[in-house]
CSV table of C-alpha atoms and ligand atoms in Angstrom, one decimal:
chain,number,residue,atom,x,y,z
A,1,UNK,CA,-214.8,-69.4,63.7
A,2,UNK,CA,-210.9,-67.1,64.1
A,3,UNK,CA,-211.1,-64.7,61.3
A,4,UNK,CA,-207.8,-66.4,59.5
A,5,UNK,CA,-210.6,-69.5,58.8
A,6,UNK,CA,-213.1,-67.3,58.0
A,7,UNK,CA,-211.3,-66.1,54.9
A,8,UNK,CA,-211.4,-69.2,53.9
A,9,UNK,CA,-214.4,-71.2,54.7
A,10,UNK,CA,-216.9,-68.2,56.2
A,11,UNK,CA,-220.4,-68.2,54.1
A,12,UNK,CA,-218.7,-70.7,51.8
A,13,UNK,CA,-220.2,-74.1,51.1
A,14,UNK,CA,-219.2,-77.0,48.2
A,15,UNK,CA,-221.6,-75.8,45.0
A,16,UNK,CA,-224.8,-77.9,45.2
A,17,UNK,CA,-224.4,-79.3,41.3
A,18,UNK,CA,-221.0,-80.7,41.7
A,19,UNK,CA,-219.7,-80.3,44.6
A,20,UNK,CA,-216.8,-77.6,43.2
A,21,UNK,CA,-215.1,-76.5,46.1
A,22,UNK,CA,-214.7,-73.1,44.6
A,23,UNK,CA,-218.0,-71.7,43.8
A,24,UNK,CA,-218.4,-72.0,39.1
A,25,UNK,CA,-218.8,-68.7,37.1
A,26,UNK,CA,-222.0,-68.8,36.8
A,27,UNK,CA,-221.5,-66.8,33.5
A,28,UNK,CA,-225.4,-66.2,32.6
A,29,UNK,CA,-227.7,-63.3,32.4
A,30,UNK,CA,-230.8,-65.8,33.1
A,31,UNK,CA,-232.0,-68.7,34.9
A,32,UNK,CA,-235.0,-71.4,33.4
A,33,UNK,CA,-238.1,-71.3,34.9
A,34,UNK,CA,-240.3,-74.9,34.4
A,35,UNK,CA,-243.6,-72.6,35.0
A,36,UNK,CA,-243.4,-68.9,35.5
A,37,UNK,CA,-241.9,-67.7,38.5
A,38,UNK,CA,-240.6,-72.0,39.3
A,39,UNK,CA,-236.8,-71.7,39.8
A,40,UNK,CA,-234.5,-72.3,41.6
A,41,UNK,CA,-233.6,-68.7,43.6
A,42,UNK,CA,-232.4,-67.1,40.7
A,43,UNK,CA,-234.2,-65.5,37.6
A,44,UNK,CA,-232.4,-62.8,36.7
A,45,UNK,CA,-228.0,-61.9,37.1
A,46,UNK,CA,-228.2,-58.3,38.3
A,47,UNK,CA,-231.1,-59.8,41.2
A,48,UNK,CA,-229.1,-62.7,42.2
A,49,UNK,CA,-226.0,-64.8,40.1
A,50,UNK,CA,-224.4,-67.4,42.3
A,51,UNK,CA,-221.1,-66.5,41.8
A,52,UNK,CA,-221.6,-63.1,43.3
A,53,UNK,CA,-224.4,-64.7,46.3
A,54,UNK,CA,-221.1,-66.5,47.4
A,55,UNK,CA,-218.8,-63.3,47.4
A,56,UNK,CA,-221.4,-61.9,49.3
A,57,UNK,CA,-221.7,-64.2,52.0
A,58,UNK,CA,-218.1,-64.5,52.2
A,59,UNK,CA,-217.7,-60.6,52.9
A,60,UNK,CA,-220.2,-60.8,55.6
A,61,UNK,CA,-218.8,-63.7,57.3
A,62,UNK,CA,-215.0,-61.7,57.2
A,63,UNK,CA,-216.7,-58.2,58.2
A,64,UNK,CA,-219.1,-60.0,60.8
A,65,UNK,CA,-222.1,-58.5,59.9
A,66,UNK,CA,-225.1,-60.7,58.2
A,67,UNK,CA,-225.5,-59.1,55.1
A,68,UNK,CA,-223.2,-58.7,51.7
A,69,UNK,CA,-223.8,-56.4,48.7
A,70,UNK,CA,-220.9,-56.9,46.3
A,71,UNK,CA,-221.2,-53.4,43.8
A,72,UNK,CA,-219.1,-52.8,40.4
A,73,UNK,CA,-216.6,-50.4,42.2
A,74,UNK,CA,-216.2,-48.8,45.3
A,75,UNK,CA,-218.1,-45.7,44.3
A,76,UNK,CA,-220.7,-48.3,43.3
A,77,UNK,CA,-221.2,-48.8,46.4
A,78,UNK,CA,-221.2,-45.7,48.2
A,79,UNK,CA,-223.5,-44.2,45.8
A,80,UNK,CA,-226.1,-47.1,47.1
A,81,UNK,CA,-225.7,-46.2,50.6
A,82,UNK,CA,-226.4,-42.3,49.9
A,83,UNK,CA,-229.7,-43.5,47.5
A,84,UNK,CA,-231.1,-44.2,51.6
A,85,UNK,CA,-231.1,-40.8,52.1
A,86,UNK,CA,-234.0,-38.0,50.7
A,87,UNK,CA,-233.7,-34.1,49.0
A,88,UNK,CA,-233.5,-31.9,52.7
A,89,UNK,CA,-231.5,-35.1,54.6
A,90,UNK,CA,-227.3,-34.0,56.2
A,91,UNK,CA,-224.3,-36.1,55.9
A,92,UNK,CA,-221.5,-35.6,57.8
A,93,UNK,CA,-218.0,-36.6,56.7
A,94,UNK,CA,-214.3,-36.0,57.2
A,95,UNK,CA,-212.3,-33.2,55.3
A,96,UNK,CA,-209.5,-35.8,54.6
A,97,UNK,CA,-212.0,-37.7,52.4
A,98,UNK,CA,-210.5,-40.2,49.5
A,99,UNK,CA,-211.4,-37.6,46.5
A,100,UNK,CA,-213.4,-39.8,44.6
A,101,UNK,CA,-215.9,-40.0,47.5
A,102,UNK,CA,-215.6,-36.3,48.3
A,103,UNK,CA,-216.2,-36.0,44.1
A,104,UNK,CA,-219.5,-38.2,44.5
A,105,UNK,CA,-221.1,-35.9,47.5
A,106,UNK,CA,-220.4,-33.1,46.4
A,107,UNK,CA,-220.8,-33.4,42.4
A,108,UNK,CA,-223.7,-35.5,42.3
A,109,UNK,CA,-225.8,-35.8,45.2
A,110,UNK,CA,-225.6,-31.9,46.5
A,111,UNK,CA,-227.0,-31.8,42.9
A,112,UNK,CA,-229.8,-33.3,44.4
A,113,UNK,CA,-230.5,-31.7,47.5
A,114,UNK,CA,-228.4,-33.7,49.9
A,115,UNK,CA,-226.3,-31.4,52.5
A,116,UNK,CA,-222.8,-32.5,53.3
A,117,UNK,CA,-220.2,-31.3,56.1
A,118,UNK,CA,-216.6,-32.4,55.6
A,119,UNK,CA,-215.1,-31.7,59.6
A,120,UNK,CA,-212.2,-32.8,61.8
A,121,UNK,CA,-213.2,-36.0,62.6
A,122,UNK,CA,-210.3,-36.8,65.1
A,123,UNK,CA,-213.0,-35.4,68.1
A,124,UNK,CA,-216.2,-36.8,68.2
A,125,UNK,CA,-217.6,-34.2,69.9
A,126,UNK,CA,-217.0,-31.9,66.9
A,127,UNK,CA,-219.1,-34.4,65.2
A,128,UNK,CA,-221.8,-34.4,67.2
A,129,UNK,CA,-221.9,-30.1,67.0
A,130,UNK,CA,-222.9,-30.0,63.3
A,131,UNK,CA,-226.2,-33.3,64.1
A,132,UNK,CA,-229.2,-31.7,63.7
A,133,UNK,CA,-232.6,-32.8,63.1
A,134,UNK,CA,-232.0,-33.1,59.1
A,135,UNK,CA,-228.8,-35.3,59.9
A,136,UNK,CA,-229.2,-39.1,58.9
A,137,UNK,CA,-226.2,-40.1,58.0
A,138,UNK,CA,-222.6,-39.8,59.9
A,139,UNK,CA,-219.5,-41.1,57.0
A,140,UNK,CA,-216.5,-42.2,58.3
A,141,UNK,CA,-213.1,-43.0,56.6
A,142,UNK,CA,-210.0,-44.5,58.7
A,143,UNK,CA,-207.3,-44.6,58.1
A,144,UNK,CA,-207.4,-41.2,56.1
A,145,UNK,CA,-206.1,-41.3,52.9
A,146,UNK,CA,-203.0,-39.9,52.4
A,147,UNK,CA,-202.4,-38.2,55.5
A,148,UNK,CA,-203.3,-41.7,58.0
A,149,UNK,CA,-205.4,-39.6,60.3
A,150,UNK,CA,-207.0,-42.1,62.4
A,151,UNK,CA,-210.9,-41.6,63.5
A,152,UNK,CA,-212.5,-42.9,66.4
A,153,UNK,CA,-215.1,-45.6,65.0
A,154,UNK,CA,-216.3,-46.4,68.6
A,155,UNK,CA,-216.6,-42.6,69.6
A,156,UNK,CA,-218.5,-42.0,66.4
A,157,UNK,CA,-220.9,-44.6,66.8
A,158,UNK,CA,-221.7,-43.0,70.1
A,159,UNK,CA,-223.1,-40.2,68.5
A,160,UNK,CA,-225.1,-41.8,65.6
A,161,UNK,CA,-226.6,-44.4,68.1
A,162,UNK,CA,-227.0,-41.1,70.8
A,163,UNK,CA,-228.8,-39.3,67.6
A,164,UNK,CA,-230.2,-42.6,65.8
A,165,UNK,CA,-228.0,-41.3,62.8
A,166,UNK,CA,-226.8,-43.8,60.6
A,167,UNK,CA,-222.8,-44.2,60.7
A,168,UNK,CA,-221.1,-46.1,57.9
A,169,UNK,CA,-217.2,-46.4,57.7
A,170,UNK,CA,-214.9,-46.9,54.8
A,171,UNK,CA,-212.8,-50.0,55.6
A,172,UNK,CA,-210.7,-49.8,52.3
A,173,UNK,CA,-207.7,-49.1,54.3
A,174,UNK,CA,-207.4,-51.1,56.8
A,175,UNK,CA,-209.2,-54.1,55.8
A,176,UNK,CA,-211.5,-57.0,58.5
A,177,UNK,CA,-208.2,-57.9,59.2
A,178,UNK,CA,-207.2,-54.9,60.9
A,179,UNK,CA,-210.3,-53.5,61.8
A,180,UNK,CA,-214.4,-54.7,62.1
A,181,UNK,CA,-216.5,-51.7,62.1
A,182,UNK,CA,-219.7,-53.5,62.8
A,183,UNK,CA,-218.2,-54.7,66.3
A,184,UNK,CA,-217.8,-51.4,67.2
A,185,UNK,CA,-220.8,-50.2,66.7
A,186,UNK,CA,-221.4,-49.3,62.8
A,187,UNK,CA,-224.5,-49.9,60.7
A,188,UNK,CA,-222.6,-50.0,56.9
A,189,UNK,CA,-219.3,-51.3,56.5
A,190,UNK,CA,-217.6,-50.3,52.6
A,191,UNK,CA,-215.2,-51.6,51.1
A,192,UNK,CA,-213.2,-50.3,47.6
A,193,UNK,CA,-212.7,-54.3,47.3
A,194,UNK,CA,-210.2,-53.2,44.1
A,195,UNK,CA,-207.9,-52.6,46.9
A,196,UNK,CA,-206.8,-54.7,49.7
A,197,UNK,CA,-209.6,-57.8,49.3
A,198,UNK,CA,-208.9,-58.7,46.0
A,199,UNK,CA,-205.3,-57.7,46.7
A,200,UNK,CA,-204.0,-58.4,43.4
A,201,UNK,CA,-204.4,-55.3,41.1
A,202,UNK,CA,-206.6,-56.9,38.8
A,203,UNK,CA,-210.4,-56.0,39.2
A,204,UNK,CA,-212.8,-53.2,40.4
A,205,UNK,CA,-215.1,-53.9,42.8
A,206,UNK,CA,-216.9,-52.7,46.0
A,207,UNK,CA,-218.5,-54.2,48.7
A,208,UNK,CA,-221.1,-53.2,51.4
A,209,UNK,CA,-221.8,-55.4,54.9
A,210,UNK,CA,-224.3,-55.0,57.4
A,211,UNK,CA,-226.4,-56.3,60.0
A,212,UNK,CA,-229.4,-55.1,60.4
A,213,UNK,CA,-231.9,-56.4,57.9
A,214,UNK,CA,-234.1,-53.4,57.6
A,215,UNK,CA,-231.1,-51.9,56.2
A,216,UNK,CA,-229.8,-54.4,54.5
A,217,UNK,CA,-233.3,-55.3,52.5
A,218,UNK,CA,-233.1,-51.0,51.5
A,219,UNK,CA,-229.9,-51.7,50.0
A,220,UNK,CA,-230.8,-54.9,48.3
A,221,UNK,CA,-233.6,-52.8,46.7
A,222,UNK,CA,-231.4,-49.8,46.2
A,223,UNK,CA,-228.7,-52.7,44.6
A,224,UNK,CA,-231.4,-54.0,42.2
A,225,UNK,CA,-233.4,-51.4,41.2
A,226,UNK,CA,-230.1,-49.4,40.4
A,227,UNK,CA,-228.3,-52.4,39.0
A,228,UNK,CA,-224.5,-51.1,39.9
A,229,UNK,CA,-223.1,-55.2,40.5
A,230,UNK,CA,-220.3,-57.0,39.7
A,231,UNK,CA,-219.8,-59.7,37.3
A,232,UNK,CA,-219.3,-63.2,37.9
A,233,UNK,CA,-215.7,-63.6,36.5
A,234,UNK,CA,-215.0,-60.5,38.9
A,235,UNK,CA,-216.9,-61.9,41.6
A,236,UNK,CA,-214.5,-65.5,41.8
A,237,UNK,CA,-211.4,-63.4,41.5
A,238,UNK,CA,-212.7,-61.4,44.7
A,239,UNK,CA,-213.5,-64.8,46.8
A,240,UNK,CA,-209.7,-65.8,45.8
A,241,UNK,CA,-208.5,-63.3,47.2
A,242,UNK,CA,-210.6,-63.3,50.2
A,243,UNK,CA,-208.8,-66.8,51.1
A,244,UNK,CA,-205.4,-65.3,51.3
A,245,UNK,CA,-206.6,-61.8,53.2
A,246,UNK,CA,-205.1,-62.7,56.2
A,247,UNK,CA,-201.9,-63.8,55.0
A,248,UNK,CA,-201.7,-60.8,53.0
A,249,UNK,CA,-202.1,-58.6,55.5
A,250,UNK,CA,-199.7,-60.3,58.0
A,251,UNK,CA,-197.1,-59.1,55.5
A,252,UNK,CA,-198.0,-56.1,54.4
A,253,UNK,CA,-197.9,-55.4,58.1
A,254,UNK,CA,-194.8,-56.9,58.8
A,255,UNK,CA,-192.9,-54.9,55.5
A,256,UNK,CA,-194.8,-52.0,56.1
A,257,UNK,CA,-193.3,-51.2,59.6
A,258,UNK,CA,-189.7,-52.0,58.1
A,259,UNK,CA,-190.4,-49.7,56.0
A,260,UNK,CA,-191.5,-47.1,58.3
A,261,UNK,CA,-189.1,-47.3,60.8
A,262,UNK,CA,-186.3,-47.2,57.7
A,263,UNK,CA,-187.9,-44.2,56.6
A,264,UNK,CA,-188.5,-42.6,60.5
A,265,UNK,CA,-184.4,-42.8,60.7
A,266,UNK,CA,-183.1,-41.4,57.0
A,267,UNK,CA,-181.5,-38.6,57.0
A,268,UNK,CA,-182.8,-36.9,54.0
A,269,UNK,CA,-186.8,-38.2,55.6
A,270,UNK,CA,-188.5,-35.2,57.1
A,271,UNK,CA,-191.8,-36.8,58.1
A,272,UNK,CA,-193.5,-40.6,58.3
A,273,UNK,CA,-197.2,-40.7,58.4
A,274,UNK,CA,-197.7,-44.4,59.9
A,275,UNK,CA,-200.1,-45.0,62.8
A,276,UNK,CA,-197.7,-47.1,64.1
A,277,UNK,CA,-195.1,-44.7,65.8
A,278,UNK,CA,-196.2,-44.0,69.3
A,279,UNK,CA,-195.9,-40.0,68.2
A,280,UNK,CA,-198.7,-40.4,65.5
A,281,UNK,CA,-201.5,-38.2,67.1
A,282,UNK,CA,-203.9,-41.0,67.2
A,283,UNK,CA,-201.8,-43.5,67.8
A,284,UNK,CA,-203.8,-44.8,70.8
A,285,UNK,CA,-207.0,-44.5,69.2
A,286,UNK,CA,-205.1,-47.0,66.4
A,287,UNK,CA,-204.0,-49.3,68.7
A,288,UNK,CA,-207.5,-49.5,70.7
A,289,UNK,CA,-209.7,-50.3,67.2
A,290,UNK,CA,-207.3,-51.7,65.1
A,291,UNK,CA,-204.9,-55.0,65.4
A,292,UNK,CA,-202.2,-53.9,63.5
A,293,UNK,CA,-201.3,-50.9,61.2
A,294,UNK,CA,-201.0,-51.8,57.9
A,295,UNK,CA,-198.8,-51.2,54.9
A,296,UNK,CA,-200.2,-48.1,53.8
A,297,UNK,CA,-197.2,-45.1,54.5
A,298,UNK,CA,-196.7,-41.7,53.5
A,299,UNK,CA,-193.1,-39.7,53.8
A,300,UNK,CA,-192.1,-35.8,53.1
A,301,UNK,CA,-188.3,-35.4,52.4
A,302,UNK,CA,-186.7,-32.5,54.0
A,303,UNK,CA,-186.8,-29.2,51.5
A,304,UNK,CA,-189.8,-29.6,50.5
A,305,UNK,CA,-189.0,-29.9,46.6
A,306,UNK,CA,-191.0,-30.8,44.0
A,307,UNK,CA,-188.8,-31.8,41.4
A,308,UNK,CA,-186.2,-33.7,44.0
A,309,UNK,CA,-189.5,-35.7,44.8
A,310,UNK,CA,-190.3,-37.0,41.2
A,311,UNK,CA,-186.7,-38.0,40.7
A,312,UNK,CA,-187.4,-40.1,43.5
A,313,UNK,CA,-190.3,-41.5,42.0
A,314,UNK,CA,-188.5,-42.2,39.1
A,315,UNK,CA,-185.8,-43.8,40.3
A,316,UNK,CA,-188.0,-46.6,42.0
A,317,UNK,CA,-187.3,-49.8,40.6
A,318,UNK,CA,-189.4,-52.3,43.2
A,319,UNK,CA,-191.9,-49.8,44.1
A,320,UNK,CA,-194.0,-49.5,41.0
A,321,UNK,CA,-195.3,-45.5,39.9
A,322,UNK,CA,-199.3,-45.5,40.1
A,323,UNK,CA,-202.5,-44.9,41.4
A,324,UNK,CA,-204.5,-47.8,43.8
A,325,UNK,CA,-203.2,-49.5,46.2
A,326,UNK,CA,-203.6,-52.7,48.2
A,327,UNK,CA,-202.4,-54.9,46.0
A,328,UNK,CA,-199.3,-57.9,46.4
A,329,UNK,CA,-196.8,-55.4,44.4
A,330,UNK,CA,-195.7,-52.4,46.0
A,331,UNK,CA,-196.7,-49.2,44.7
A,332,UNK,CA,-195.8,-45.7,45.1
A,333,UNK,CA,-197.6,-42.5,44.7
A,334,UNK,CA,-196.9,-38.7,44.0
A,335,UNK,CA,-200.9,-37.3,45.6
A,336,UNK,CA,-199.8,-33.8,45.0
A,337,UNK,CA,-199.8,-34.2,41.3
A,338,UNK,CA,-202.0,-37.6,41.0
A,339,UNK,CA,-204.5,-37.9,43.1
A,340,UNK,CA,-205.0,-34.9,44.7
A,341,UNK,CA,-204.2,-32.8,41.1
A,342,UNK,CA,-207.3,-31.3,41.1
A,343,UNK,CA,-207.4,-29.2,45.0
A,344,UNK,CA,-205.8,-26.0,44.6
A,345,UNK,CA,-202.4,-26.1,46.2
A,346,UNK,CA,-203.0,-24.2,49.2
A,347,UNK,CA,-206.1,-26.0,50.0
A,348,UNK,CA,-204.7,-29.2,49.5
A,349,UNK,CA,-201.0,-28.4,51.8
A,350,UNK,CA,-203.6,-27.6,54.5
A,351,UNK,CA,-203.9,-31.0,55.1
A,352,UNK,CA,-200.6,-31.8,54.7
A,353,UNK,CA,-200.4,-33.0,50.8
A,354,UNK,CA,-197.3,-30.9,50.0
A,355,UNK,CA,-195.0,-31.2,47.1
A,356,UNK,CA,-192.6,-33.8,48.8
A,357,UNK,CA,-194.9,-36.0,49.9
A,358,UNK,CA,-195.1,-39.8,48.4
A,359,UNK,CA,-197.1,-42.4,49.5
A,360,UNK,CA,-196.3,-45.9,49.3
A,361,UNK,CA,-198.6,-48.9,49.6
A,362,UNK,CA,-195.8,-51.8,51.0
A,363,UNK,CA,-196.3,-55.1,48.9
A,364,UNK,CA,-195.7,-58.5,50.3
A,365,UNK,CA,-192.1,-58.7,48.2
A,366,UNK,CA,-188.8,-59.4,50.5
A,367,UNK,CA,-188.4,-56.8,52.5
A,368,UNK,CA,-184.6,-56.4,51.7
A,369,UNK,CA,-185.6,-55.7,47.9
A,370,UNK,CA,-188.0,-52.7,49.2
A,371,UNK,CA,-185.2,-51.1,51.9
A,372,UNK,CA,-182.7,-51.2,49.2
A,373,UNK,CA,-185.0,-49.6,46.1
A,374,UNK,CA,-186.0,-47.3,48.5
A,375,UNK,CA,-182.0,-46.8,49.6
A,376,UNK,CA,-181.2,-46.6,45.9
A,377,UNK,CA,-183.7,-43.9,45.0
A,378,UNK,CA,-183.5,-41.2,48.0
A,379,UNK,CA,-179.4,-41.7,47.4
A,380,UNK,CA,-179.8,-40.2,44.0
B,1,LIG,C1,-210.2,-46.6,45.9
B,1,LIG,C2,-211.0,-46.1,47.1
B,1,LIG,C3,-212.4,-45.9,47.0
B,1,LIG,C4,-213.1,-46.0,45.6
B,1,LIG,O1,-213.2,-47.3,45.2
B,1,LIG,P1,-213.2,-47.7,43.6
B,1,LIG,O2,-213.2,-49.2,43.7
B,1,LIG,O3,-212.0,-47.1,43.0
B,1,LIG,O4,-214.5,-47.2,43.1
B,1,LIG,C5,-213.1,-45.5,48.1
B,1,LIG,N1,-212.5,-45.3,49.3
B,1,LIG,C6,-211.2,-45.5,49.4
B,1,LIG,C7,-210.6,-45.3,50.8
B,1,LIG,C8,-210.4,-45.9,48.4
B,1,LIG,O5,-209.1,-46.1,48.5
C-alpha cells in the first residue's frame, strides 16, 4: 500500500459491531467480563480502548513500523521511552533540542541518575565520540526546532546499530509524509501528534512506533504501568486527521516554499532558515532523507531589532500570534520571547534565536492571502 492510502485505510478495518467505517468512541473506562478474565480483548481503558487500538495501528501503518503507542501528549511519550533506561545509563541528544524535551532530561530524569549530552549533531562522528559503555540511548530531533538544522538519521543509526545503542528520532516536524525514520534505520519513531497529525489545533497527543517487539512489548508495559494515554474522543480526532496527512502536507509544502522564496528576496529579510534553499548547510542531507521540506520557516530581518520584530508580529492579520504549530491555520511565532523565554540571551543567540527572528508554521490557506499579510506587515 503508497503512503497517500495508508493514511486512509493502513491498520484500519470496518468496527466489528456495526460495521462503522470510522472506528465508535468507545467512551468507557471498562469492559464486561461473562466469567473473570472472559472478554473480549479489552478489560480495562488505560490497557486497551478500541478507539485508541485503532489510532495505534493507524500510526504504525503511516510510520511503517509494527507497533503504535498513542500517549496523552508528546512529552507523554518521550518520558515512556526514557522509563527503558536505568540510574548510571547516557543519552545523547542535540543542543537544538525542542525546550520541552531538553526541560524533561534535564529537570526530571538527571534527577534520577540518567546522564544526558546535548552535541552538534550535524556530524555523526561527533556522536559517536561521546558512546561509551554507559550509552543506551542516542535522541534525535530533525528538523531542529527553530533554527531547521537538519540531522543525519541514516548516519546516526550507523552508530547506534555500530554500538547497539538505541536511536529514537522526533518526527514532529517533518511528519511520515516527509520522512520514515524506521526505514532508515531507527528503533523509536515520536511523534508530538498535537502538531502536524492531528493537524487541526485542537488536541494534545503523542505517539510512539516501532518495530521490534521486544521493544515495543517494554513500552506497552512502560505505557500501562505508567498510564500517560489518550482518551477516546482524542483518539478519533487523531485518526481524522491521519486521513488527510497527506493532503495536508502537500500544501503546507507547496505554501511553505512560496513563502520562503518570498521571504529569501525581501529587502528588509536578512536570513531564511528553510531546508529547501540549496545554501541551507544540510541541504543535501534534506534532500537524501526527506521528500519534501515542509512548511515549517524561520526569518531574521535585517537590524536585528526587537521591537521592529513584535510590530511585525502584530501586524499579522492571516498568520495567527501563538505557540504550536502544524496545524491547517498559519501561525507565527516570536521564540526569543515565547518559546525560548527562559535561555539566557546569550546562550540562546548562540544558536541563532536572536531578537528578530520569527518563525512561521505555513497553513494550507491561499497562498496569495499569506504573501500579502506577510507584504502588509514587514511594510509597516
Ligand atoms: C510540541 C513538540 C513536542 C512536545 O509535544 P507535546 O504534544 O506538546 O507534549 C516534542 N517535540 C517537538 C519537536 C514538538 O514540536
Amino acid at each position: 500500500m503508497k503512503f497517500n492510502t495508508k493514511t486512509i485505510h493502513g491498520g484500519q478495518e470496518p468496527d466489528k459491531a456495526y460495521g462503522a467505517v470510522m472506528p465508535p468512541i468507545y467512551q468507557t473506562s471498562t469492559y464486561a467480563q461473562t466469567t473473570p478474565g472472559g472478554h473480549k480483548g479489552y478489560e480495562y481503558s488505560r490497557t486497551h480502548n478500541p478507539t485508541r487500538n485503532a489510532l495505534e495501528n493507524g500510526l504504525a501503518s503511516i510510520e511503517n513500523g509494527n507497533y503504535g503507542l498513542a500517549f496523552g501528549s508528546g512529552l507523554a511519550a518521550i518520558d515512556a521511552v526514557i522509563k527503558l533506561l536505568q540510574p548510571g545509563d547516557e543519552v545523547i541528544s542535540t543542543n537544538d533540542l525542542y525546550g520541552g524535551t531538553y526541560r524533561l532530561f534535564t529537570k526530571i530524569f538527571e534527577g534520577f541518575g540518567i546522564k544526558f549530552h546535548f552535541i552538534g549533531m550535524q556530524n555523526a562522528a561527533n556522536i559517536e565520540s561521546y558512546v561509551n559503555e554507559n550509552t543506551k540511548l542516542i535522541w534525535v530531533e530533525t528538523p531542529t526546532n527553530p533554527m531547521m538544522n537538519i540531522i543525519d538519521v541514516e548516519a546516526s543509526a550507523a552508530v547506534a546499530k555500530k554500538h547497539h545503542i538505541m536511536l529514537a528520532v522526533d518526527n514532529t516536524f517533518a511528519t511520515p509524509y516527509l520522512q520514515r525514520p524506521l526505514d532508515l534505520g531507527a528503533d523509536i519513531v515520536m511523534h508530538s501528534v498535537t502538531k502536524y497529525i492531528g493537524g487541526h489545533s485542537d488536541l494534545v497527543m503523542g505517539a510512539l512506533v516501532v518495530k521490534d517487539k521486544e521493544i515495543a512489548d517494554k513500552l506497552y508495559f512502560i505505557q500501562n504501568a505508567s498510564g500517560a494515554i489518550c482518551g477516546p474522543m482524542d483518539s478519533f480526532l487523531a485518526l481524522r486527521g491521519i486521513k488527510t496527512l497527506h493532503v495536508r502536507m502537500q500544501r503546507h509544502c507547496e505554501n511553505g516554499k512560496a513563502v520562503a522564496e518570498y521571504l529569501a528576496q525581501h529587502p528588509k529579510v536578512a536570513n531564511v532558515y528553510w531546508p529547501g534553499f540549496e545554501s541551507h548547510p544540510s541541504h543535501y542531507i534534506a534532500k537524501k532523507q526527506m521528500d519534501d521540506f515542509g512548511g515549517m520557516i524561520s526569518f531574521t530581518t535585517k537590524g536585528n531589532n526587537y521591537d521592529k520584530t513584535i510590530k511585525i508580529l502584530e501586524n499579522l492579520k492571516v498568520f495567527t500570534l501563538a505557540e504550536s504549530l502544524g496545524g491547517v491555520e498559519s501561525l507565527a511565532g516570536h521564540p526569543a520571547s515565547m518559546t525560548h523565554a527562559s535561555i539566557p540571551k546569550d546562550e540562546r543567540e548562540k544558536t541563532g534565536v536572536v531578537d528578530s527572528l520569527i518563525r512561521l508554521s505555513v497553513g494550507i490557506e491561499d497562498i496569495d492571502d499569506l504573501i500579502a499579510d506577510l507584504e502588509n506587515a514587514l511594510a509597516q
